[in-house]
Short mmCIF file of C-alpha atoms and ligand atoms in Angstrom, two decimals:
data_model
loop_
_atom_site.label_atom_id
_atom_site.label_comp_id
_atom_site.label_asym_id
_atom_site.label_seq_id
_atom_site.Cartn_x
_atom_site.Cartn_y
_atom_site.Cartn_z
CA UNK A 21 130.19 80.66 97.04
CA UNK A 22 128.38 79.77 93.91
CA UNK A 23 129.45 81.57 90.69
CA UNK A 24 128.61 81.53 87.00
CA UNK A 25 131.67 80.95 84.83
CA UNK A 26 134.44 83.46 84.67
CA UNK A 27 133.43 84.36 80.95
CA UNK A 28 129.90 85.24 81.94
CA UNK A 29 131.21 88.12 84.14
CA UNK A 30 133.86 89.16 81.66
CA UNK A 31 131.28 89.49 78.86
CA UNK A 32 128.84 91.26 81.03
CA UNK A 33 131.45 93.92 81.93
CA UNK A 34 132.56 94.25 78.46
CA UNK A 35 129.09 94.93 77.26
CA UNK A 36 128.55 97.43 80.04
CA UNK A 37 131.59 99.23 78.98
CA UNK A 38 130.35 99.48 75.44
CA UNK A 39 126.92 100.64 76.57
CA UNK A 40 128.17 103.40 78.92
CA UNK A 41 130.92 104.50 76.46
CA UNK A 42 133.17 106.57 78.57
CA UNK A 43 134.19 107.63 82.11
CA UNK A 44 134.54 105.48 85.31
CA UNK A 45 131.68 103.17 86.41
CA UNK A 46 131.82 102.81 90.19
CA UNK A 47 129.86 99.97 91.66
CA UNK A 48 129.96 99.74 95.51
CA UNK A 49 129.18 96.38 97.07
CA UNK A 50 127.07 96.24 100.18
CA UNK A 51 128.39 96.37 103.64
CA UNK A 52 127.25 94.46 106.77
CA UNK A 53 124.33 96.33 108.44
CA UNK A 54 124.17 96.34 112.23
CA UNK A 55 121.00 95.17 113.93
CA UNK A 56 121.05 96.16 117.53
CA UNK A 57 124.75 96.70 118.19
CA UNK A 58 127.74 97.01 115.82
CA UNK A 59 128.72 93.39 115.66
CA UNK A 60 125.35 91.85 115.43
CA UNK A 61 124.37 92.00 111.78
CA UNK A 62 121.22 91.67 109.66
CA UNK A 63 121.57 88.83 107.19
CA UNK A 64 124.07 90.13 104.59
CA UNK A 65 122.55 90.75 101.24
CA UNK A 66 124.84 91.84 98.39
CA UNK A 67 123.91 94.49 95.93
CA UNK A 68 122.28 92.65 92.95
CA UNK A 69 124.10 94.92 90.19
CA UNK A 70 127.37 94.23 92.01
CA UNK A 71 126.63 90.53 91.98
CA UNK A 72 125.63 90.67 88.28
CA UNK A 73 128.96 92.12 87.12
CA UNK A 74 131.37 90.86 89.92
CA UNK A 75 129.65 87.81 91.34
CA UNK A 76 131.38 88.03 94.81
CA UNK A 77 128.77 87.56 97.51
CA UNK A 78 130.55 89.13 100.49
CA UNK A 79 130.56 92.45 102.36
CA UNK A 80 133.07 95.24 102.12
CA UNK A 81 133.94 95.14 98.38
CA UNK A 82 133.85 97.99 95.83
CA UNK A 83 134.40 97.81 92.03
CA UNK A 84 135.43 100.20 89.31
CA UNK A 85 135.42 99.87 85.62
CA UNK A 86 137.24 102.40 83.47
CA UNK A 87 135.46 102.68 80.18
CA UNK A 88 138.44 104.37 78.47
CA UNK A 89 141.46 102.56 79.85
CA UNK A 90 139.39 99.25 79.92
CA UNK A 91 140.73 98.60 83.44
CA UNK A 92 138.53 96.62 85.89
CA UNK A 93 139.37 96.81 89.63
CA UNK A 94 138.18 95.23 92.74
CA UNK A 95 138.84 96.88 96.06
CA UNK A 96 138.80 94.74 99.05
CA UNK A 97 141.07 93.35 101.86
CA UNK A 98 142.42 89.90 102.21
CA UNK A 99 141.48 88.14 105.39
CA UNK A 100 144.08 88.53 108.27
CA UNK A 101 144.97 85.85 110.83
CA UNK A 102 142.85 87.92 113.26
CA UNK A 103 139.70 87.32 111.03
CA UNK A 104 140.57 83.70 110.78
CA UNK A 105 140.31 83.27 114.48
CA UNK A 106 136.69 84.24 114.37
CA UNK A 107 135.51 83.06 110.95
CA UNK A 108 137.92 80.29 110.07
CA UNK A 109 140.30 79.77 107.08
CA UNK A 110 138.78 81.20 103.98
CA UNK A 111 139.49 81.24 100.26
CA UNK A 112 141.59 84.37 99.57
CA UNK A 113 140.06 87.33 97.90
CA UNK A 114 142.72 87.07 95.14
CA UNK A 115 141.64 83.58 94.24
CA UNK A 116 137.90 84.41 94.33
CA UNK A 117 138.46 87.57 92.21
CA UNK A 118 140.25 85.55 89.59
CA UNK A 119 137.16 83.29 89.33
CA UNK A 120 135.10 86.28 88.09
CA UNK A 121 138.04 87.31 85.80
CA UNK A 122 139.47 90.13 87.88
CA UNK A 123 143.24 90.27 88.16
CA UNK A 124 143.51 93.79 89.57
CA UNK A 125 142.79 93.43 93.30
CA UNK A 126 143.60 96.51 95.41
CA UNK A 127 143.26 97.19 99.15
CA UNK A 128 140.05 98.74 100.35
CA UNK A 129 141.28 102.12 101.15
CA UNK A 130 142.98 102.57 97.87
CA UNK A 131 139.60 103.38 96.40
CA UNK A 132 140.01 106.87 97.79
CA UNK A 133 143.14 107.67 95.71
CA UNK A 134 141.60 105.98 92.77
CA UNK A 135 138.61 108.20 92.71
CA UNK A 136 140.63 111.29 93.56
CA UNK A 137 142.84 110.57 90.54
CA UNK A 138 139.81 110.57 88.41
CA UNK A 139 139.05 114.21 89.14
CA UNK A 140 137.44 115.98 86.06
CA UNK A 141 136.30 112.71 84.59
CA UNK A 142 132.76 111.47 84.74
CA UNK A 143 132.20 108.85 87.55
CA UNK A 144 128.99 106.92 86.86
CA UNK A 145 127.20 105.54 89.85
CA UNK A 146 123.64 104.16 90.53
CA UNK A 147 121.15 105.76 92.91
CA UNK A 148 122.22 104.63 96.40
CA UNK A 149 119.55 102.98 98.48
CA UNK A 150 121.49 102.55 101.67
CA UNK A 151 122.78 105.33 103.95
CA UNK A 152 126.28 104.11 104.22
CA UNK A 153 126.70 103.84 100.48
CA UNK A 154 125.33 107.36 100.12
CA UNK A 155 127.86 108.54 102.66
CA UNK A 156 130.72 106.73 100.96
CA UNK A 157 129.77 108.34 97.58
CA UNK A 158 129.49 111.67 99.19
CA UNK A 159 133.03 111.37 100.70
CA UNK A 160 134.81 109.85 97.71
CA UNK A 161 133.36 112.32 95.29
CA UNK A 162 133.50 115.24 97.67
CA UNK A 163 129.93 116.27 97.11
CA UNK A 164 126.83 116.73 99.49
CA UNK A 165 124.55 113.95 100.06
CA UNK A 166 121.79 115.91 98.31
CA UNK A 167 123.92 116.34 95.26
CA UNK A 168 124.85 112.63 95.21
CA UNK A 169 121.24 111.60 95.54
CA UNK A 170 120.27 113.56 92.43
CA UNK A 171 123.60 112.87 90.46
CA UNK A 172 123.22 109.19 89.61
CA UNK A 173 124.21 108.25 85.98
CA UNK A 174 121.36 107.91 83.71
CA UNK A 175 123.65 106.26 81.13
CA UNK A 176 124.64 103.52 83.73
CA UNK A 177 121.13 103.08 84.96
CA UNK A 178 119.89 102.52 81.43
CA UNK A 179 122.81 100.20 80.58
CA UNK A 180 122.22 98.06 83.67
CA UNK A 181 118.56 97.76 82.81
CA UNK A 182 119.42 96.93 79.22
CA UNK A 183 121.42 93.97 80.37
CA UNK A 184 119.69 92.70 83.51
CA UNK A 185 116.21 92.76 81.94
CA UNK A 186 116.97 89.83 79.69
CA UNK A 187 117.55 86.57 81.61
CA UNK A 188 120.27 84.27 80.10
CA UNK A 189 119.81 80.49 80.15
CA UNK A 190 122.15 80.08 83.22
CA UNK A 191 120.09 82.67 85.02
CA UNK A 192 116.87 80.97 84.06
CA UNK A 193 118.25 77.80 85.61
CA UNK A 194 118.78 79.62 88.88
CA UNK A 195 115.30 81.36 88.62
CA UNK A 196 113.57 78.01 87.99
CA UNK A 197 115.37 76.53 91.10
CA UNK A 198 114.00 79.51 93.19
CA UNK A 199 110.49 79.02 91.88
CA UNK A 200 110.68 75.29 92.58
CA UNK A 201 111.83 75.87 96.18
CA UNK A 202 109.07 78.52 96.45
CA UNK A 203 106.66 75.93 95.18
CA UNK A 204 107.61 73.44 97.91
CA UNK A 205 107.22 76.31 100.40
CA UNK A 206 103.64 76.77 99.22
CA UNK A 207 102.83 73.04 99.04
CA UNK A 208 104.05 72.57 102.64
CA UNK A 209 102.15 75.52 103.75
CA UNK A 210 98.85 74.11 102.44
CA UNK A 211 99.65 70.82 104.20
CA UNK A 212 100.64 72.63 107.43
CA UNK A 213 97.74 75.05 107.70
CA UNK A 214 94.75 73.84 109.78
CA UNK A 215 91.77 75.24 111.64
CA UNK A 216 92.92 76.42 115.25
CA UNK A 217 96.58 76.78 114.22
CA UNK A 218 98.25 80.13 114.39
CA UNK A 219 99.58 81.79 111.22
CA UNK A 220 103.09 81.80 112.61
CA UNK A 221 103.02 77.96 113.01
CA UNK A 222 102.62 77.72 109.23
CA UNK A 223 104.97 80.50 108.44
CA UNK A 224 107.65 78.58 110.40
CA UNK A 225 107.09 75.71 108.04
CA UNK A 226 107.64 78.10 105.10
CA UNK A 227 110.92 79.31 106.54
CA UNK A 228 111.90 75.73 107.36
CA UNK A 229 111.42 74.75 103.74
CA UNK A 230 113.51 77.61 102.39
CA UNK A 231 116.39 76.93 104.82
CA UNK A 232 116.20 73.16 104.04
CA UNK A 233 117.07 74.10 100.44
CA UNK A 234 119.84 76.34 101.33
CA UNK A 235 117.67 79.46 100.60
CA UNK A 236 116.26 82.42 102.33
CA UNK A 237 113.01 84.12 101.67
CA UNK A 238 113.30 86.78 99.01
CA UNK A 239 111.05 89.12 101.02
CA UNK A 240 109.23 88.60 104.35
CA UNK A 241 106.35 86.16 103.96
CA UNK A 242 102.82 87.63 103.55
CA UNK A 243 100.82 84.89 105.15
CA UNK A 244 97.43 85.96 106.53
CA UNK A 245 93.81 85.12 106.91
CA UNK A 246 93.40 88.88 106.08
CA UNK A 247 94.39 88.64 102.51
CA UNK A 248 92.69 91.91 101.81
CA UNK A 249 95.54 93.64 103.61
CA UNK A 250 97.99 93.78 100.80
CA UNK A 251 101.38 93.76 102.53
CA UNK A 252 100.46 92.05 105.69
CA UNK A 253 103.48 90.76 107.72
CA UNK A 254 101.55 90.11 110.84
CA UNK A 255 101.42 86.49 111.64
CA UNK A 256 99.66 86.28 115.02
CA UNK A 257 96.20 85.41 114.02
CA UNK A 258 94.50 82.09 114.70
CA UNK A 259 93.51 80.36 111.47
CA UNK A 260 89.70 80.15 111.93
CA UNK A 261 87.01 77.97 110.38
CA UNK A 262 85.54 79.51 107.29
CA UNK A 263 88.52 81.83 106.39
CA UNK A 264 90.97 81.60 103.59
CA UNK A 265 94.66 82.14 103.93
CA UNK A 266 96.60 84.20 101.40
CA UNK A 267 100.29 83.03 101.12
CA UNK A 268 102.66 85.44 99.17
CA UNK A 269 106.06 84.01 99.71
CA UNK A 270 109.07 83.18 97.51
CA UNK A 271 112.68 81.77 97.97
CA UNK A 272 115.90 83.54 97.30
CA UNK A 273 118.35 80.63 96.22
CA UNK A 274 121.99 80.48 96.95
CA UNK A 275 122.86 82.64 93.96
CA UNK A 276 120.42 85.32 95.09
CA UNK A 277 117.72 84.65 92.45
CA UNK A 278 114.14 85.09 93.55
CA UNK A 279 110.79 83.41 93.29
CA UNK A 280 107.61 85.30 94.02
CA UNK A 281 104.51 83.10 94.23
CA UNK A 282 101.21 83.54 95.72
CA UNK A 283 98.43 80.97 96.53
CA UNK A 284 95.23 81.40 98.46
CA UNK A 285 93.49 78.42 100.18
CA UNK A 286 90.79 77.75 102.65
CA UNK A 287 91.94 77.12 106.22
CA UNK A 288 89.73 74.02 106.47
CA UNK A 289 90.87 72.57 103.18
CA UNK A 290 87.54 72.95 101.41
CA UNK A 291 86.41 76.09 99.43
CA UNK A 292 82.92 77.16 100.10
CA UNK A 293 80.69 78.07 97.12
CA UNK A 294 81.20 81.77 97.73
CA UNK A 295 84.97 81.38 98.08
CA UNK A 296 85.14 79.24 94.94
CA UNK A 297 83.16 81.94 92.95
CA UNK A 298 85.58 84.52 93.71
CA UNK A 299 88.66 82.34 93.60
CA UNK A 300 87.70 81.12 90.09
CA UNK A 301 87.43 84.71 88.83
CA UNK A 302 91.03 85.32 89.96
CA UNK A 303 92.13 82.04 88.50
CA UNK A 304 90.54 83.02 85.22
CA UNK A 305 92.26 86.47 85.27
CA UNK A 306 95.65 84.73 85.91
CA UNK A 307 95.38 81.94 83.35
CA UNK A 308 93.99 84.18 80.62
CA UNK A 309 96.58 86.95 81.18
CA UNK A 310 99.39 84.20 81.02
CA UNK A 311 97.95 82.74 77.86
CA UNK A 312 97.94 86.15 76.23
CA UNK A 313 101.61 87.05 76.97
CA UNK A 314 104.11 87.48 74.07
CA UNK A 315 106.70 89.87 72.94
CA UNK A 316 105.62 93.44 71.96
CA UNK A 317 102.49 93.25 73.96
CA UNK A 318 102.01 96.27 76.35
CA UNK A 319 101.88 94.82 79.90
CA UNK A 320 99.52 97.61 80.80
CA UNK A 321 97.09 96.25 78.30
CA UNK A 322 97.29 92.81 79.97
CA UNK A 323 96.45 94.53 83.24
CA UNK A 324 93.46 96.31 81.72
CA UNK A 325 92.21 93.06 79.96
CA UNK A 326 92.27 91.13 83.28
CA UNK A 327 90.58 94.10 84.92
CA UNK A 328 87.87 93.90 82.39
CA UNK A 329 87.38 90.25 83.00
CA UNK A 330 87.13 90.79 86.70
CA UNK A 331 84.62 93.56 86.22
CA UNK A 332 82.33 91.56 83.95
CA UNK A 333 82.41 88.52 86.35
CA UNK A 334 81.60 90.81 89.23
CA UNK A 335 78.79 92.06 87.31
CA UNK A 336 77.57 88.57 86.85
CA UNK A 337 77.62 88.13 90.53
CA UNK A 338 75.50 91.31 90.93
CA UNK A 339 78.25 93.29 92.76
CA UNK A 340 78.56 95.70 89.78
CA UNK A 341 76.20 96.91 87.16
CA UNK A 342 76.36 98.97 84.00
CA UNK A 343 78.70 99.13 81.06
CA UNK A 344 81.85 97.07 81.55
CA UNK A 345 84.03 99.12 79.13
CA UNK A 346 83.07 102.27 80.89
CA UNK A 347 83.88 100.79 84.35
CA UNK A 348 87.37 99.76 83.13
CA UNK A 349 88.09 103.25 81.77
CA UNK A 350 86.85 104.87 84.91
CA UNK A 351 88.96 102.71 87.13
CA UNK A 352 86.05 101.07 89.14
CA UNK A 353 88.07 97.94 89.33
CA UNK A 354 90.64 99.64 91.68
CA UNK A 355 88.17 99.02 94.47
CA UNK A 356 88.69 95.28 94.07
CA UNK A 357 92.25 95.19 92.84
CA UNK A 358 94.12 98.15 94.09
CA UNK A 359 97.55 96.93 92.77
CA UNK A 360 99.21 96.16 89.47
CA UNK A 361 99.17 92.90 87.57
CA UNK A 362 102.90 92.36 88.07
CA UNK A 363 106.48 93.36 87.83
CA UNK A 364 109.93 92.19 86.64
CA UNK A 365 111.66 89.65 88.60
CA UNK A 366 115.27 88.44 88.86
CA UNK A 367 117.80 88.79 91.46
CA UNK A 368 115.55 91.24 93.22
CA UNK A 369 111.93 90.19 93.64
CA UNK A 370 110.99 93.59 92.23
CA UNK A 371 113.90 93.50 89.82
CA UNK A 372 116.07 96.54 89.62
CA UNK A 373 113.42 98.66 91.60
CA UNK A 374 116.40 100.61 93.02
CA UNK A 375 117.12 101.87 89.62
CA UNK A 376 113.76 103.57 89.41
CA UNK A 377 110.40 101.84 88.88
CA UNK A 378 109.53 103.99 85.89
CA UNK A 379 112.92 103.50 84.08
CA UNK A 380 112.42 99.73 84.42
CA UNK A 381 108.85 99.41 83.81
CA UNK A 382 107.78 102.38 81.56
CA UNK A 383 109.32 104.25 78.63
CA UNK A 384 109.06 107.66 76.93
CA UNK A 385 105.51 108.16 75.69
CA UNK A 386 104.17 105.74 78.14
CA UNK A 387 103.02 107.61 81.29
CA UNK A 388 102.08 106.00 84.54
CA UNK A 389 98.43 106.28 85.42
CA UNK A 390 97.25 107.91 88.55
CA UNK A 391 94.13 105.60 88.94
CA UNK A 392 93.90 103.32 92.03
CA UNK A 393 95.26 100.04 90.97
CA UNK A 394 96.92 101.06 87.65
CA UNK A 395 99.12 103.57 89.36
CA UNK A 396 100.75 100.63 91.30
CA UNK A 397 101.45 98.71 88.07
CA UNK A 398 105.30 98.56 88.17
CA UNK A 399 105.73 97.19 84.61
CA UNK A 400 103.50 98.84 81.93
CA UNK A 401 105.84 98.73 78.81
CA UNK A 402 106.06 96.35 76.08
CA UNK A 403 107.12 92.75 77.00
CA UNK A 404 110.21 91.22 75.38
CA UNK A 405 111.65 87.92 74.83
CA UNK A 406 113.69 86.70 77.94
CA UNK A 407 111.87 89.03 80.35
CA UNK A 408 110.77 87.26 83.54
CA UNK A 409 107.66 88.86 85.00
CA UNK A 410 105.11 88.15 87.67
CA UNK A 411 101.48 87.73 86.86
CA UNK A 412 99.56 88.24 90.09
CA UNK A 413 95.95 89.26 89.79
CA UNK A 414 94.02 89.61 93.04
CA UNK A 415 90.40 90.34 94.22
CA UNK A 416 89.86 91.82 97.67
CA UNK A 417 87.13 93.12 99.77
CA UNK A 418 88.55 95.96 101.93
CA UNK A 419 85.66 97.23 104.14
CA UNK A 420 87.47 100.51 104.94
CA UNK A 421 87.93 101.29 101.22
CA UNK A 422 84.44 100.16 100.29
CA UNK A 423 82.97 102.44 103.18
CA UNK A 424 85.07 105.37 102.07
CA UNK A 425 83.96 105.16 98.37
CA UNK A 426 80.36 104.70 99.57
CA UNK A 427 80.44 107.69 101.82
CA UNK A 428 81.81 109.73 98.77
CA UNK A 429 79.09 108.23 96.64
CA UNK A 430 81.91 107.22 94.23
CA UNK A 431 80.75 105.17 91.11
CA UNK A 432 77.34 104.66 92.89
CA UNK A 433 75.79 103.98 89.47
CA UNK A 434 78.12 101.05 89.00
CA UNK A 435 78.74 99.60 92.41
CA UNK A 436 76.11 97.58 94.42
CA UNK A 437 77.29 98.84 97.82
CA UNK A 438 74.33 96.90 99.47
CA UNK A 439 75.35 93.60 98.16
CA UNK A 440 78.98 94.18 98.97
CA UNK A 441 78.14 94.07 102.67
CA UNK A 442 77.85 90.25 102.27
CA UNK A 443 81.60 90.28 101.62
CA UNK A 444 82.98 92.43 104.40
CA UNK A 445 84.27 89.19 106.10
CA UNK A 446 85.59 87.58 103.01
CA UNK A 447 89.24 88.66 102.98
CA UNK A 448 91.04 88.53 99.60
CA UNK A 449 92.45 86.21 96.93
CA UNK A 450 95.58 86.57 94.94
CA UNK A 451 97.31 84.09 92.62
CA UNK A 452 100.68 84.64 91.36
CA UNK A 453 103.31 82.83 89.14
CA UNK A 454 106.56 83.83 87.51
CA UNK A 455 106.55 83.74 83.82
CA UNK A 456 109.22 83.84 81.10
CA UNK A 457 108.41 85.59 77.96
CA UNK A 458 109.48 83.38 74.96
CA UNK A 459 109.88 83.92 71.22
CA UNK A 460 106.10 83.49 70.49
CA UNK A 461 104.47 83.31 73.87
CA UNK A 462 105.29 82.52 77.49
CA UNK A 463 106.25 79.83 79.91
CA UNK A 464 105.43 79.46 83.54
CA UNK A 465 108.81 78.88 85.36
CA UNK A 466 109.21 75.83 87.47
CA UNK A 467 107.22 72.88 88.43
CA UNK A 468 103.48 73.28 88.62
CA UNK A 469 102.25 74.48 92.03
CA UNK A 470 98.68 73.47 93.04
CA UNK A 471 96.35 76.20 91.56
CA UNK A 472 92.84 75.02 90.71
CA UNK A 473 90.45 74.68 93.63
CA UNK A 474 90.57 70.97 93.07
CA UNK A 475 94.39 70.75 93.08
CA UNK A 476 94.54 72.94 96.23
CA UNK A 477 91.91 70.67 98.09
CA UNK A 478 93.72 67.53 96.98
CA UNK A 479 97.08 68.85 98.16
CA UNK A 480 95.60 69.91 101.53
CA UNK A 481 93.93 66.53 102.03
CA UNK A 482 97.20 64.64 101.33
MN1 MN B 503 104.95 89.87 93.21
#
């Protein structure tokens, strides 16, 4: 089990107490989750907020912080000899909890009495996203599940966002490692892919690379010749001549920090003229967005600027016509990029999404748009130093969506539907990097991952 220094966790909890002010903070850790029978589990993933404050990456723990008495308690059971028969001798929980600065370790079931004794005081908890945790909260606090679902603590949510949004140097080290492993996954995928192979054969190499670096995938790989299908987890297609593959995959390293990287490359290792034209638009969107990043800039404006660039380039290609600014305002670009430019990243690939997308990525006075594309922008607010975000423009030709808009005669003054037919077989392109906001600008995390058409072709040829 890898941990930061004891002081890191002590400081984080001290700050949390300050931010929340009073009452009891209850942070449940995650439990094992059964797959097809009770003892066959999904891969265990600790709750990220629990990890942030308590560091212990194992199932069956709960934690409480009393803002008034300053007590910090971990609830969990020591291994028994019965456990050791099956899983071997383990470092004791007492010893582990001391490594994260916790001296008050109590048996699991004592959490019931602890919460009961707090009757009448405010118990802060985060929105539960797992059914077992929802049930636990419902039992402990003696409230209906509906009540629990609505009753999470805004003070606690905002405090956690306030801390986890800013990545410390020790976290950046972890994130850089995750991105570097992700980069190797991408380079190996470029080298593995070939005309006639099945997608899953290359996906296997992606998983192999992650595992070979003591990592898992931060989310199921999106690896498909149908890049226009945004969250495509089907890997059964044969990679055919003339197609491109979109690979959106990232590693989660041993300390549960994530990388989120996308590259798109031609199956046969050589971009056609048509593919290069579209690819270079996306590349231009990505690099110019990254170059513009700095503190205090609204990320929504970065999204819109890249949208504008895409629209003007599509106009050059004859796929759009008319006034560029007007098309940006009307949301014409949603046809080609129906998702947002990016999101926060950290331990969660969509960092803190369980705390509420709008609380993490928006603020009062900055409402989320309802336009296709912009409505899926998870981060709209001002950037700040030490945020780590993804920049992931894409350009897709989704025949069903194009046909729908065409039938509705939507934006027909702007969209050259006739010429778009030439792209129905094209697929889609997305390019994504993970970027740290610095004092005056930004910095792409990790070692460079082949990105220009030339770099991609060279990598695939080697
Ligand atoms: Mn992403």
